[in-house]
Coordinates of C-alpha atoms and ligand atoms in Angstrom, one line a residue:
M1 CA 269.0 -28.6 90.0
K2 CA 268.9 -31.7 92.2
Q3 CA 270.7 -29.7 94.8
I4 CA 268.2 -26.9 94.6
I5 CA 265.4 -29.3 95.2
K6 CA 267.3 -30.7 98.2
I7 CA 267.6 -27.2 99.6
L8 CA 264.0 -26.5 99.0
S9 CA 262.9 -29.7 100.6
T10 CA 264.7 -28.8 103.9
A11 CA 262.0 -26.2 104.4
K12 CA 259.0 -28.3 103.5
H13 CA 257.4 -28.0 106.9
L14 CA 257.5 -24.2 106.7
W15 CA 255.3 -24.1 103.5
R16 CA 252.7 -21.9 105.2
Y17 CA 255.2 -19.2 105.8
Y18 CA 256.4 -19.4 102.2
L19 CA 252.8 -19.2 100.9
A20 CA 252.0 -16.2 103.1
I21 CA 255.2 -14.4 102.2
G22 CA 254.7 -15.2 98.6
V23 CA 251.1 -13.9 98.6
F24 CA 252.2 -10.7 100.3
T25 CA 255.0 -10.1 97.9
V26 CA 252.8 -10.6 94.9
F27 CA 250.3 -8.3 96.4
L28 CA 253.1 -5.7 97.0
S29 CA 254.2 -5.9 93.4
I30 CA 250.7 -5.4 92.2
L31 CA 250.6 -2.3 94.3
T32 CA 253.9 -1.0 93.1
L33 CA 253.1 -1.7 89.5
S34 CA 249.9 0.1 89.5
Q35 CA 251.5 3.4 90.5
P36 CA 252.9 4.4 87.0
M37 CA 249.5 3.8 85.6
F38 CA 248.1 6.5 88.0
S39 CA 250.9 8.9 87.1
G40 CA 250.2 8.4 83.4
W41 CA 246.5 9.1 83.9
A42 CA 247.3 12.2 85.9
I43 CA 249.6 13.6 83.2
D44 CA 247.1 13.0 80.4
E45 CA 244.4 14.7 82.6
M46 CA 246.7 17.7 83.4
R47 CA 247.4 18.2 79.7
K48 CA 243.7 19.0 79.1
G49 CA 244.7 22.4 80.5
T50 CA 241.8 24.4 82.0
S51 CA 239.3 21.6 81.4
A52 CA 241.3 19.2 83.6
R53 CA 239.5 17.8 86.6
V54 CA 241.5 18.9 89.6
D55 CA 239.6 16.7 92.1
Y56 CA 240.4 13.7 89.8
V57 CA 244.2 14.3 89.8
V58 CA 244.2 14.9 93.5
M59 CA 242.4 11.6 93.9
L60 CA 245.1 10.0 91.8
A61 CA 247.7 11.5 94.1
I62 CA 245.8 10.1 97.1
A63 CA 245.6 6.7 95.5
I64 CA 249.4 6.7 95.1
F65 CA 249.7 7.7 98.8
V66 CA 247.3 4.9 99.9
I67 CA 249.4 2.4 97.9
D68 CA 252.5 3.6 99.6
L69 CA 250.8 3.1 103.0
M70 CA 249.7 -0.4 102.1
H71 CA 253.2 -1.1 100.8
N72 CA 254.6 0.0 104.1
L73 CA 252.3 -2.2 106.1
F74 CA 252.5 -5.3 104.0
S75 CA 256.2 -5.2 103.5
N76 CA 256.7 -5.2 107.2
I77 CA 254.2 -8.0 107.9
S78 CA 256.0 -10.0 105.3
G79 CA 259.3 -9.1 106.8
Y80 CA 258.1 -10.3 110.2
L81 CA 257.0 -13.6 108.7
G82 CA 260.4 -13.9 107.0
D83 CA 262.3 -13.5 110.2
Q84 CA 260.2 -16.1 111.9
M85 CA 260.7 -18.5 109.1
A86 CA 264.4 -18.0 109.1
V87 CA 264.9 -18.9 112.8
K88 CA 262.6 -21.9 112.4
L89 CA 264.5 -23.0 109.4
N90 CA 267.7 -22.5 111.3
R91 CA 266.5 -24.6 114.1
S92 CA 265.4 -27.5 112.0
L93 CA 268.5 -27.5 109.9
S94 CA 270.9 -27.5 112.8
L95 CA 268.9 -30.1 114.7
S96 CA 268.8 -32.6 111.9
Y97 CA 272.6 -32.0 111.3
Y98 CA 273.4 -32.5 114.9
K99 CA 271.2 -35.6 115.2
H100 CA 272.8 -37.1 112.1
I101 CA 276.3 -36.3 113.2
L102 CA 275.6 -38.0 116.6
S103 CA 274.4 -41.1 114.8
L104 CA 277.6 -41.5 112.9
P105 CA 280.1 -44.1 114.1
Q106 CA 283.3 -43.2 116.0
G107 CA 285.3 -43.8 112.8
Y108 CA 283.8 -40.7 111.3
F109 CA 285.2 -38.5 114.1
D110 CA 288.6 -40.1 113.8
T111 CA 289.2 -38.3 110.6
E112 CA 287.2 -35.1 110.9
L113 CA 288.1 -32.1 112.9
S114 CA 285.3 -30.9 115.1
G115 CA 285.8 -27.3 114.2
K116 CA 285.3 -28.2 110.6
I117 CA 282.1 -30.0 111.4
I118 CA 280.8 -26.9 113.1
N119 CA 282.0 -24.5 110.5
R120 CA 280.2 -26.5 107.8
L121 CA 277.0 -26.3 109.7
N122 CA 277.2 -22.6 110.2
R123 CA 278.0 -21.9 106.6
S124 CA 275.3 -24.1 105.3
I125 CA 272.6 -22.8 107.6
L126 CA 273.5 -19.2 106.7
Q127 CA 273.3 -19.8 103.0
I128 CA 270.3 -22.1 103.0
T129 CA 268.4 -19.6 105.1
N130 CA 269.5 -16.7 102.9
F131 CA 268.4 -18.7 99.9
M132 CA 265.0 -19.6 101.3
Q133 CA 264.4 -16.0 102.3
M134 CA 265.4 -14.8 99.0
M135 CA 263.2 -17.3 97.2
S136 CA 260.2 -16.3 99.3
N137 CA 260.8 -12.6 99.0
N138 CA 261.8 -12.4 95.4
F139 CA 261.0 -15.5 93.4
L140 CA 257.2 -15.2 93.2
Q141 CA 257.4 -11.5 93.0
F142 CA 259.9 -11.8 90.2
I143 CA 257.7 -14.1 88.2
F144 CA 254.6 -12.1 88.9
S145 CA 255.9 -8.6 88.3
T146 CA 257.5 -9.8 85.1
I147 CA 254.2 -11.2 83.7
F148 CA 252.2 -8.3 85.0
S149 CA 254.4 -5.5 83.7
L150 CA 255.0 -7.2 80.4
A151 CA 251.2 -7.6 80.0
I152 CA 250.6 -3.9 80.8
V153 CA 253.4 -2.9 78.4
A154 CA 251.8 -5.2 75.8
I155 CA 248.6 -3.2 76.1
Y156 CA 250.4 -0.1 75.1
S157 CA 252.7 -1.7 72.6
W158 CA 253.3 -5.3 71.9
Q159 CA 256.6 -4.5 70.1
V160 CA 258.1 -3.0 73.3
A161 CA 256.8 -6.0 75.3
L162 CA 258.4 -8.4 72.9
M163 CA 261.8 -6.7 73.1
L164 CA 261.7 -6.7 76.8
F165 CA 260.6 -10.3 76.9
A166 CA 263.5 -11.4 74.8
L167 CA 265.8 -10.2 77.5
Y168 CA 264.9 -12.9 79.9
P169 CA 266.1 -16.1 78.2
I170 CA 269.3 -14.3 77.1
Y171 CA 270.0 -13.1 80.5
I172 CA 269.2 -16.3 82.3
W173 CA 271.3 -18.3 79.8
M174 CA 274.3 -16.0 80.2
T175 CA 274.0 -16.2 84.0
F176 CA 273.8 -19.9 84.3
R177 CA 276.6 -20.4 81.8
S178 CA 279.1 -18.9 84.3
S179 CA 277.8 -20.8 87.3
G180 CA 279.9 -23.9 87.1
T181 CA 283.3 -22.1 87.2
W182 CA 282.1 -19.9 90.0
Q183 CA 281.1 -22.9 92.1
A184 CA 284.4 -24.6 91.6
Y185 CA 286.1 -21.5 93.0
Q186 CA 283.6 -21.5 95.9
A187 CA 284.3 -25.1 96.8
K188 CA 288.0 -24.3 97.0
K189 CA 287.4 -21.4 99.3
N190 CA 285.1 -23.4 101.5
H191 CA 287.7 -26.1 101.8
F192 CA 290.3 -23.6 103.0
T193 CA 288.0 -22.0 105.5
D194 CA 287.0 -25.4 106.9
V195 CA 290.5 -26.5 107.5
A196 CA 291.4 -23.1 109.1
S197 CA 288.4 -23.3 111.4
G198 CA 289.1 -26.9 112.3
R199 CA 292.6 -26.0 113.4
F200 CA 291.3 -22.8 115.1
A201 CA 288.9 -24.8 117.3
E202 CA 291.5 -27.5 118.0
A203 CA 294.1 -24.9 119.1
I204 CA 291.6 -23.0 121.3
S205 CA 290.5 -26.2 123.0
Q206 CA 294.2 -27.1 123.8
V207 CA 295.4 -23.6 124.3
R208 CA 297.5 -24.7 127.2
V209 CA 299.7 -26.8 124.8
V210 CA 299.9 -23.9 122.4
K211 CA 301.0 -21.5 125.1
S212 CA 303.5 -23.8 126.8
F213 CA 305.3 -24.5 123.6
I214 CA 305.0 -20.8 122.6
Q215 CA 303.4 -21.7 119.3
E216 CA 300.8 -18.9 119.1
A217 CA 302.7 -17.4 116.1
R218 CA 302.7 -20.8 114.3
E219 CA 299.0 -21.3 114.8
L220 CA 298.3 -17.8 113.6
T221 CA 300.5 -18.3 110.6
F222 CA 298.8 -21.6 109.7
F223 CA 295.4 -19.9 110.0
D224 CA 296.5 -16.9 108.0
H225 CA 298.1 -19.0 105.4
L226 CA 294.7 -20.5 104.6
Q227 CA 292.9 -17.2 104.9
K228 CA 295.3 -15.8 102.3
K229 CA 294.5 -18.7 100.0
V230 CA 290.8 -17.7 100.4
V231 CA 291.6 -14.2 99.4
K232 CA 293.7 -15.4 96.5
T233 CA 290.9 -17.7 95.2
N234 CA 288.4 -14.9 95.7
A235 CA 290.2 -12.6 93.3
P236 CA 289.7 -14.7 90.1
Q237 CA 286.3 -15.8 91.3
S238 CA 285.0 -12.3 91.8
K239 CA 286.7 -11.1 88.6
F240 CA 285.2 -13.9 86.6
W241 CA 281.7 -13.1 88.0
H242 CA 281.9 -9.4 87.4
V243 CA 283.3 -9.7 83.9
R244 CA 280.4 -11.9 83.0
D245 CA 278.1 -9.4 84.7
V246 CA 279.4 -6.6 82.5
Q247 CA 278.6 -8.7 79.5
R248 CA 275.2 -9.5 80.7
R249 CA 274.4 -5.9 81.5
L250 CA 275.7 -4.8 78.1
V251 CA 273.0 -7.0 76.4
L252 CA 270.5 -5.4 78.7
N253 CA 271.7 -1.9 77.9
V254 CA 271.5 -2.5 74.2
I255 CA 268.0 -3.9 74.4
F256 CA 266.9 -0.9 76.5
L257 CA 268.4 1.4 73.9
A258 CA 266.1 -0.1 71.3
V259 CA 263.2 0.1 73.7
Y260 CA 263.8 3.8 74.5
I261 CA 264.2 4.7 70.9
Y262 CA 261.0 3.0 70.1
I263 CA 259.1 4.7 72.9
F264 CA 260.6 8.2 72.2
K265 CA 259.9 7.9 68.6
G266 CA 256.3 6.8 69.3
G267 CA 255.9 9.8 71.6
A268 CA 257.4 12.2 69.0
T269 CA 255.2 11.0 66.2
G270 CA 252.1 11.1 68.3
Q271 CA 251.7 7.3 68.4
F272 CA 251.7 7.6 72.2
T273 CA 250.3 10.3 74.4
P274 CA 252.8 11.9 76.8
G275 CA 251.0 10.1 79.6
Q276 CA 251.6 6.8 77.8
V277 CA 255.2 7.7 77.2
V278 CA 255.7 8.4 80.9
A279 CA 254.0 5.2 81.9
L280 CA 256.0 3.1 79.4
I281 CA 259.2 4.6 80.6
L282 CA 258.3 3.9 84.1
Y283 CA 257.4 0.3 83.3
A284 CA 260.5 -0.2 81.3
S285 CA 262.6 0.9 84.2
Q286 CA 260.5 -1.3 86.6
I287 CA 261.2 -4.2 84.4
R288 CA 264.9 -3.7 84.9
I289 CA 264.4 -4.6 88.5
P290 CA 263.2 -8.2 88.0
I291 CA 265.9 -8.6 85.3
F292 CA 268.6 -7.5 87.7
T293 CA 266.9 -9.8 90.2
I294 CA 267.8 -12.7 88.0
S295 CA 271.5 -12.0 88.6
F296 CA 270.8 -11.8 92.3
L297 CA 268.7 -14.9 92.3
V298 CA 271.3 -16.9 90.4
E299 CA 274.1 -15.6 92.5
N300 CA 272.4 -16.6 95.7
T301 CA 271.2 -19.9 94.4
Q302 CA 274.7 -20.9 93.4
K303 CA 276.1 -19.7 96.7
A304 CA 273.5 -21.8 98.5
V305 CA 274.3 -24.8 96.3
A306 CA 278.0 -24.5 96.8
D307 CA 277.9 -23.8 100.4
S308 CA 275.5 -26.4 101.4
K309 CA 277.1 -29.2 99.5
D310 CA 279.1 -30.5 102.5
Y311 CA 276.0 -30.2 104.6
F312 CA 274.0 -32.6 102.4
E313 CA 277.0 -34.9 101.8
I314 CA 277.2 -35.4 105.6
L315 CA 273.4 -35.9 105.9
E316 CA 273.7 -38.6 103.2
L317 CA 276.5 -40.5 105.0
K318 CA 275.0 -43.7 106.1
P319 CA 276.0 -44.7 109.6
E320 CA 278.1 -47.8 108.9
I321 CA 277.2 -49.3 112.2
K322 CA 273.4 -49.7 112.4
D323 CA 271.0 -51.6 114.5
T324 CA 269.6 -54.6 112.6
P325 CA 266.0 -54.1 111.6
N326 CA 264.6 -56.2 114.4
A327 CA 267.3 -55.7 116.9
K328 CA 266.3 -56.5 120.5
N329 CA 267.6 -55.0 123.6
I330 CA 270.4 -57.0 125.1
N331 CA 269.6 -58.9 128.2
V332 CA 272.6 -59.2 130.5
I333 CA 272.2 -61.3 133.6
A334 CA 275.6 -62.8 134.4
G335 CA 277.9 -60.7 132.2
S336 CA 280.0 -63.2 130.4
I337 CA 281.9 -62.0 127.3
E338 CA 283.2 -64.0 124.4
F339 CA 285.4 -62.8 121.5
K340 CA 285.3 -65.4 118.7
N341 CA 288.1 -65.2 116.0
V342 CA 287.9 -61.4 116.0
G343 CA 290.0 -59.6 113.4
F344 CA 290.1 -55.9 113.0
S345 CA 291.7 -53.0 111.1
Y346 CA 290.8 -49.3 111.3
D347 CA 291.6 -48.6 107.7
N348 CA 291.3 -52.0 105.9
K349 CA 295.0 -51.9 105.3
Q350 CA 296.9 -52.3 108.6
T351 CA 295.6 -55.2 110.7
V352 CA 295.4 -54.3 114.3
L353 CA 293.9 -57.4 115.8
R354 CA 293.8 -60.9 114.4
D355 CA 292.1 -64.0 115.4
I356 CA 291.3 -63.0 118.9
S357 CA 289.3 -65.7 120.8
L358 CA 288.7 -65.1 124.4
K359 CA 286.2 -66.1 127.0
I360 CA 285.6 -63.9 130.1
K361 CA 283.6 -65.4 132.9
P362 CA 280.9 -63.4 134.7
D363 CA 282.1 -61.2 137.5
S364 CA 285.8 -62.0 136.7
K365 CA 288.6 -59.5 136.3
V366 CA 290.7 -59.7 133.2
A367 CA 293.8 -57.7 132.5
L368 CA 295.0 -56.9 129.0
V369 CA 298.8 -56.6 128.7
G370 CA 300.7 -55.7 125.6
E371 CA 303.0 -53.1 124.2
S372 CA 301.6 -49.7 123.5
G373 CA 299.7 -49.7 120.3
E374 CA 299.1 -53.5 120.3
G375 CA 295.3 -53.0 120.3
K376 CA 294.2 -53.1 123.9
T377 CA 292.0 -50.1 123.6
T378 CA 290.8 -51.2 120.2
L379 CA 289.5 -54.5 121.8
T380 CA 287.4 -52.5 124.2
N381 CA 286.1 -50.2 121.4
L382 CA 284.9 -53.3 119.6
L383 CA 283.2 -54.5 122.7
M384 CA 281.2 -51.3 122.9
R385 CA 280.6 -51.6 119.1
L386 CA 282.2 -48.2 118.5
Y387 CA 283.7 -50.0 115.5
E388 CA 282.7 -53.2 113.9
P389 CA 285.0 -56.2 113.7
R390 CA 286.0 -57.1 110.2
L391 CA 286.0 -60.8 111.1
G392 CA 284.6 -62.9 113.9
S393 CA 282.0 -62.0 116.5
I394 CA 281.6 -60.7 120.0
S395 CA 278.9 -61.9 122.3
I396 CA 277.7 -61.0 125.8
D397 CA 275.8 -63.7 127.7
G398 CA 275.5 -65.6 124.4
Q399 CA 274.0 -62.6 122.5
D400 CA 275.9 -61.4 119.5
I401 CA 276.4 -57.7 120.1
S402 CA 275.9 -56.9 116.4
Q403 CA 272.3 -58.2 116.7
V404 CA 271.2 -56.1 119.7
T405 CA 270.5 -52.4 119.9
Q406 CA 273.5 -50.3 120.3
N407 CA 271.9 -48.2 123.1
S408 CA 271.1 -51.3 125.2
L409 CA 274.6 -52.7 124.6
R410 CA 276.3 -49.5 125.7
S411 CA 273.9 -49.1 128.7
Q412 CA 275.4 -52.4 130.0
I413 CA 279.1 -51.2 129.9
G414 CA 280.6 -48.7 132.2
V415 CA 283.9 -47.1 131.1
V416 CA 286.6 -45.2 132.8
F417 CA 289.1 -43.8 130.3
Q418 CA 292.6 -42.7 130.9
D419 CA 291.5 -39.2 129.9
P420 CA 288.4 -38.7 132.2
A421 CA 286.6 -36.6 129.5
L422 CA 284.3 -34.4 131.6
F423 CA 282.0 -31.7 130.3
S424 CA 281.8 -28.1 131.4
G425 CA 279.0 -27.7 134.0
T426 CA 278.9 -28.6 137.6
I427 CA 280.3 -31.6 139.4
F428 CA 276.8 -32.8 140.0
E429 CA 275.9 -32.7 136.3
N430 CA 279.0 -34.5 135.4
I431 CA 278.5 -37.4 137.8
A432 CA 274.8 -37.6 136.9
Y433 CA 275.7 -37.6 133.2
S434 CA 275.4 -41.4 133.2
N435 CA 272.0 -41.4 134.8
S436 CA 269.6 -38.5 134.3
N437 CA 267.2 -39.9 136.9
A438 CA 269.8 -39.8 139.6
T439 CA 268.9 -38.0 142.8
K440 CA 271.3 -35.8 144.9
Y441 CA 271.5 -38.8 147.3
D442 CA 272.5 -41.2 144.5
V443 CA 275.2 -38.8 143.3
I444 CA 276.7 -38.2 146.7
K445 CA 276.7 -42.0 147.4
A446 CA 278.6 -42.6 144.1
A447 CA 281.0 -39.7 144.9
K448 CA 281.7 -41.2 148.4
A449 CA 282.4 -44.7 146.9
A450 CA 284.7 -43.0 144.4
N451 CA 286.6 -41.2 147.1
A452 CA 285.5 -37.9 145.6
D453 CA 283.1 -36.6 148.2
D454 CA 285.8 -35.2 150.5
F455 CA 287.4 -33.0 148.0
I456 CA 284.1 -32.0 146.5
E457 CA 282.8 -30.9 149.9
Q458 CA 285.9 -28.7 150.3
F459 CA 284.9 -26.6 147.3
E460 CA 282.9 -23.5 148.3
N461 CA 280.0 -24.5 146.0
G462 CA 280.4 -28.2 146.7
Y463 CA 278.6 -30.3 144.1
D464 CA 277.5 -27.1 142.3
T465 CA 281.1 -26.2 141.5
E466 CA 281.6 -25.3 137.8
I467 CA 284.6 -27.3 136.5
G468 CA 285.3 -25.6 133.2
E469 CA 285.7 -27.0 129.7
R470 CA 286.5 -30.7 129.9
G471 CA 287.0 -30.3 133.6
L472 CA 289.9 -27.9 133.2
K473 CA 289.6 -26.6 136.7
L474 CA 290.2 -30.0 138.4
S475 CA 293.4 -31.9 139.0
G476 CA 294.0 -35.2 137.2
G477 CA 293.2 -37.3 140.2
Q478 CA 290.0 -35.3 141.0
K479 CA 288.8 -35.7 137.4
Q480 CA 289.5 -39.4 137.5
R481 CA 287.5 -39.9 140.7
I482 CA 284.5 -38.0 139.2
A483 CA 284.7 -40.2 136.2
I484 CA 284.7 -43.2 138.5
A485 CA 281.7 -41.8 140.4
R486 CA 280.0 -41.4 137.0
A487 CA 280.7 -45.0 136.1
L488 CA 279.5 -46.1 139.5
L489 CA 276.2 -44.3 139.0
K490 CA 275.8 -46.0 135.7
D491 CA 275.9 -49.3 137.6
A492 CA 276.5 -51.4 134.5
P493 CA 277.3 -55.1 134.9
I494 CA 280.3 -54.8 132.6
L495 CA 283.2 -52.5 133.2
V496 CA 286.1 -51.3 131.1
L497 CA 289.0 -49.6 132.8
D498 CA 291.4 -48.2 130.2
E499 CA 294.6 -47.2 131.9
A500 CA 292.4 -45.4 134.5
T501 CA 295.2 -44.8 136.9
S502 CA 298.0 -43.8 134.6
S503 CA 299.3 -40.2 134.9
L504 CA 298.3 -39.9 138.6
D505 CA 300.5 -39.1 141.5
S506 CA 300.9 -41.8 144.0
K507 CA 298.6 -40.3 146.6
S508 CA 295.7 -39.7 144.3
E509 CA 296.5 -43.1 142.7
A510 CA 295.9 -44.8 146.0
M511 CA 292.6 -43.0 146.3
V512 CA 291.6 -43.9 142.8
Q513 CA 292.7 -47.5 143.2
E514 CA 290.5 -47.9 146.2
A515 CA 287.6 -46.3 144.3
L516 CA 288.2 -48.6 141.4
K517 CA 288.2 -51.6 143.7
R518 CA 284.7 -50.7 144.9
L519 CA 283.6 -50.0 141.3
M520 CA 284.8 -53.4 140.1
K521 CA 283.0 -55.3 142.8
G522 CA 280.3 -57.6 141.3
R523 CA 281.1 -56.6 137.7
T524 CA 282.8 -58.3 134.8
T525 CA 285.8 -56.1 134.3
I526 CA 288.4 -55.6 131.6
I527 CA 291.4 -53.8 132.9
I528 CA 294.1 -52.2 130.8
A529 CA 296.4 -51.4 133.7
H530 CA 299.7 -49.6 133.8
R531 CA 300.9 -51.1 137.1
L532 CA 301.8 -54.6 137.6
S533 CA 300.5 -54.3 141.2
T534 CA 297.0 -53.8 139.8
I535 CA 297.4 -56.8 137.5
Q536 CA 298.6 -59.2 140.2
H537 CA 295.1 -59.5 141.7
V538 CA 293.1 -60.2 138.5
D539 CA 291.6 -63.6 137.7
Q540 CA 293.1 -63.7 134.2
I541 CA 295.9 -62.0 132.3
V542 CA 295.7 -61.8 128.5
T543 CA 298.9 -60.8 126.8
I544 CA 298.8 -59.5 123.3
K545 CA 301.6 -59.6 120.9
N546 CA 301.6 -58.6 117.2
G547 CA 297.8 -58.2 117.3
K548 CA 297.4 -61.7 118.5
I549 CA 296.7 -63.3 121.9
D550 CA 300.0 -64.6 123.2
E551 CA 299.1 -66.1 126.5
V552 CA 296.0 -66.4 128.7
G553 CA 296.2 -67.5 132.4
S554 CA 296.1 -66.6 136.0
P555 CA 298.9 -64.3 137.2
S556 CA 300.5 -67.1 139.2
K557 CA 300.5 -69.4 136.1
L558 CA 301.8 -66.8 133.7
S559 CA 304.5 -65.7 136.1
K560 CA 306.0 -69.2 135.7
S561 CA 306.0 -69.2 131.9
D562 CA 308.5 -67.2 130.1
G563 CA 306.0 -65.0 128.3
I564 CA 305.5 -61.2 128.4
Y565 CA 304.1 -61.1 131.9
A566 CA 306.9 -63.2 133.4
Q567 CA 309.4 -61.0 131.6
L568 CA 307.7 -57.9 132.9
L569 CA 307.8 -59.2 136.5
E570 CA 311.5 -60.0 136.1
L571 CA 312.2 -56.5 134.7
Q572 CA 310.5 -55.0 137.6
Q573 CA 312.9 -56.8 140.0
T574 CA 316.0 -55.4 138.3
K575 CA 315.4 -51.7 138.3
N576 CA 317.7 -49.9 135.9
E577 CA 317.3 -47.5 133.0
T578 CA 317.1 -50.1 130.3
T579 CA 314.5 -52.1 132.1
K580 CA 312.5 -49.0 132.9
K581 CA 312.4 -48.2 129.2
K582 CA 311.3 -51.7 128.3
L583 CA 308.5 -51.5 130.9
R584 CA 307.4 -48.2 129.6
A585 CA 306.9 -49.7 126.2
Y586 CA 304.2 -51.8 127.8
D587 CA 302.7 -48.7 129.4
I588 CA 303.8 -50.1 132.7
A589 CA 305.0 -47.7 135.3
S590 CA 307.9 -48.9 137.4
Ligands
ADP601 P1 296.8 -49.8 122.8 O1 295.5 -49.4 123.6 O2 297.1 -51.2 123.0 O3 297.9 -48.9 123.2 P2 295.3 -49.1 120.5 O4 294.2 -50.1 120.6 O5 294.9 -47.7 120.9 O6 296.5 -49.6 121.3 O7 295.8 -49.0 119.0 C1 296.1 -50.1 118.3 C2 296.6 -49.7 116.9 O8 295.6 -49.1 116.2 C3 297.8 -48.6 117.0 O9 298.7 -49.0 116.0 C4 297.1 -47.3 116.6 O10 298.0 -46.5 115.9 C5 295.9 -47.8 115.8 N1 294.7 -46.9 116.0 C6 294.2 -46.6 117.2 N2 293.1 -45.9 117.1 C7 293.0 -45.7 115.7 C8 292.0 -44.9 114.9 N3 291.0 -44.3 115.5 N4 292.2 -44.9 113.6 C9 293.2 -45.6 113.0 N5 294.1 -46.2 113.7 C10 294.0 -46.3 115.0
MG602 MG1 295.2 -47.8 124.8

């Protein structure tokens, strides 16, 4: 019930449509329900033989025709309103879902497949819209035509009305009784389809990997395996539902048997005129419709409840990372960063970082060095507040980042990731992604500084070149330089370079390095580098070991200690396979 109220309240703002459709459908049912009355009158008039008024029966026929005409017109107007309402509902449902999903912290996306997120939306929207359409088209009409036809039948015979009335509670009770089991099956089916769609989307977005490992068959099998489970779950679910339906209809049939016997007997004994008999039979069969509608209403209601469950669950997820009630915008002037006793774990079990204390001076360059998986990227994630430290605090220019607005914080940090993560669209759009007010001039200037202008100009469409999904049509070095241009255009005082030059060939690396140098100028920069050559020129090296800071110092100072950095330098001198392997453990290319 709570769930139904939730579903209904998603469409609060469309109440005018519901009201209009409701009024139309009630009107339509009045029209339909008045027809048997006219037929009954006509028959009784005809039976008068030669004294029957011909013009009167013709008038009745015309009345039936006019009702048909009005029915035609009104049902289409209400159909039009229903269509409009459905798309509007669709819009608001998907928008609020998208908005909410975007407000969820990074952690949510770590565990959810994007295909799953999208599939849930589609399913929920479909069922909620269906439900609302059904409610507006059928519910009021159902209530109204029930009351109306029972009232008319009661005028002819209260006994028949009473028998028909008894059907409703029995039927509703029987239908709801089977709802729980049905929903449990449905939840199972939804789970299987969600997982299947999640993998589907993942495979499609990385189809190159699938093809290169010739794993099309495996992906298909995985998908089909889940679809088979859906089919398998559907069998008992559907069987269950239909067996119950047979039982329900049996009750209905028995009651109708009693009703017909009563009417026929009344007709045979002269209690009812033949006209009344016809009218009663017509009403009785019209009452079957709302009763069968109950089944339909309940079936759709439980579908809507089951299929929108995940939707509402997601909408009720509270973003763990929220702006404090009176969070101010951060004010970054110098760009100093301080980590104070920061401890962190992704899952509350395995500690990734412990007791990290680190001061980074304005406009200085700091390199993070540590084995792969030591938490270098994690440290920068915390700085952007994509995750919240479990312990300690982080501040920028003396302002605790948990006390300022997330938007203002992130506006002050430029990032170049190892994976440049571009969007489909043009090169221009991708560079200007960081600044929607950027002019063509700004974009070209940024591209030039990023060493990207040359290759962009070589494309036939220049800055208007479409680069495909995630920039698929560009080389690694090209993508990287576009990502750098994008960061340049953001012009943020703090910069994070997370292995921005790994996986590049040496020529494009030189170009990227040069671009990065320009980008770093005048900004406080945290570098996670994979080349010792990059690290040699920084102001400070921070080495991380077992989730803790091991050493902090200038490259020249650390080269003389026997810490990680000194060892790495030494390893680089002696180039053999074992040293290469060791270096690689530190994400350092030799
Ligand atoms: P680095 O950048 O130093 O190579 P990361 O900061 O990416 O390392 O990862 C540190 C540790 O945290 C690793 O053990 C990794 O498996 C784990 N980790 C990274 N990202 C996540 C995540 N989103 N959820 C859970 N664990 C994660
Ligand atoms: Mg990393």
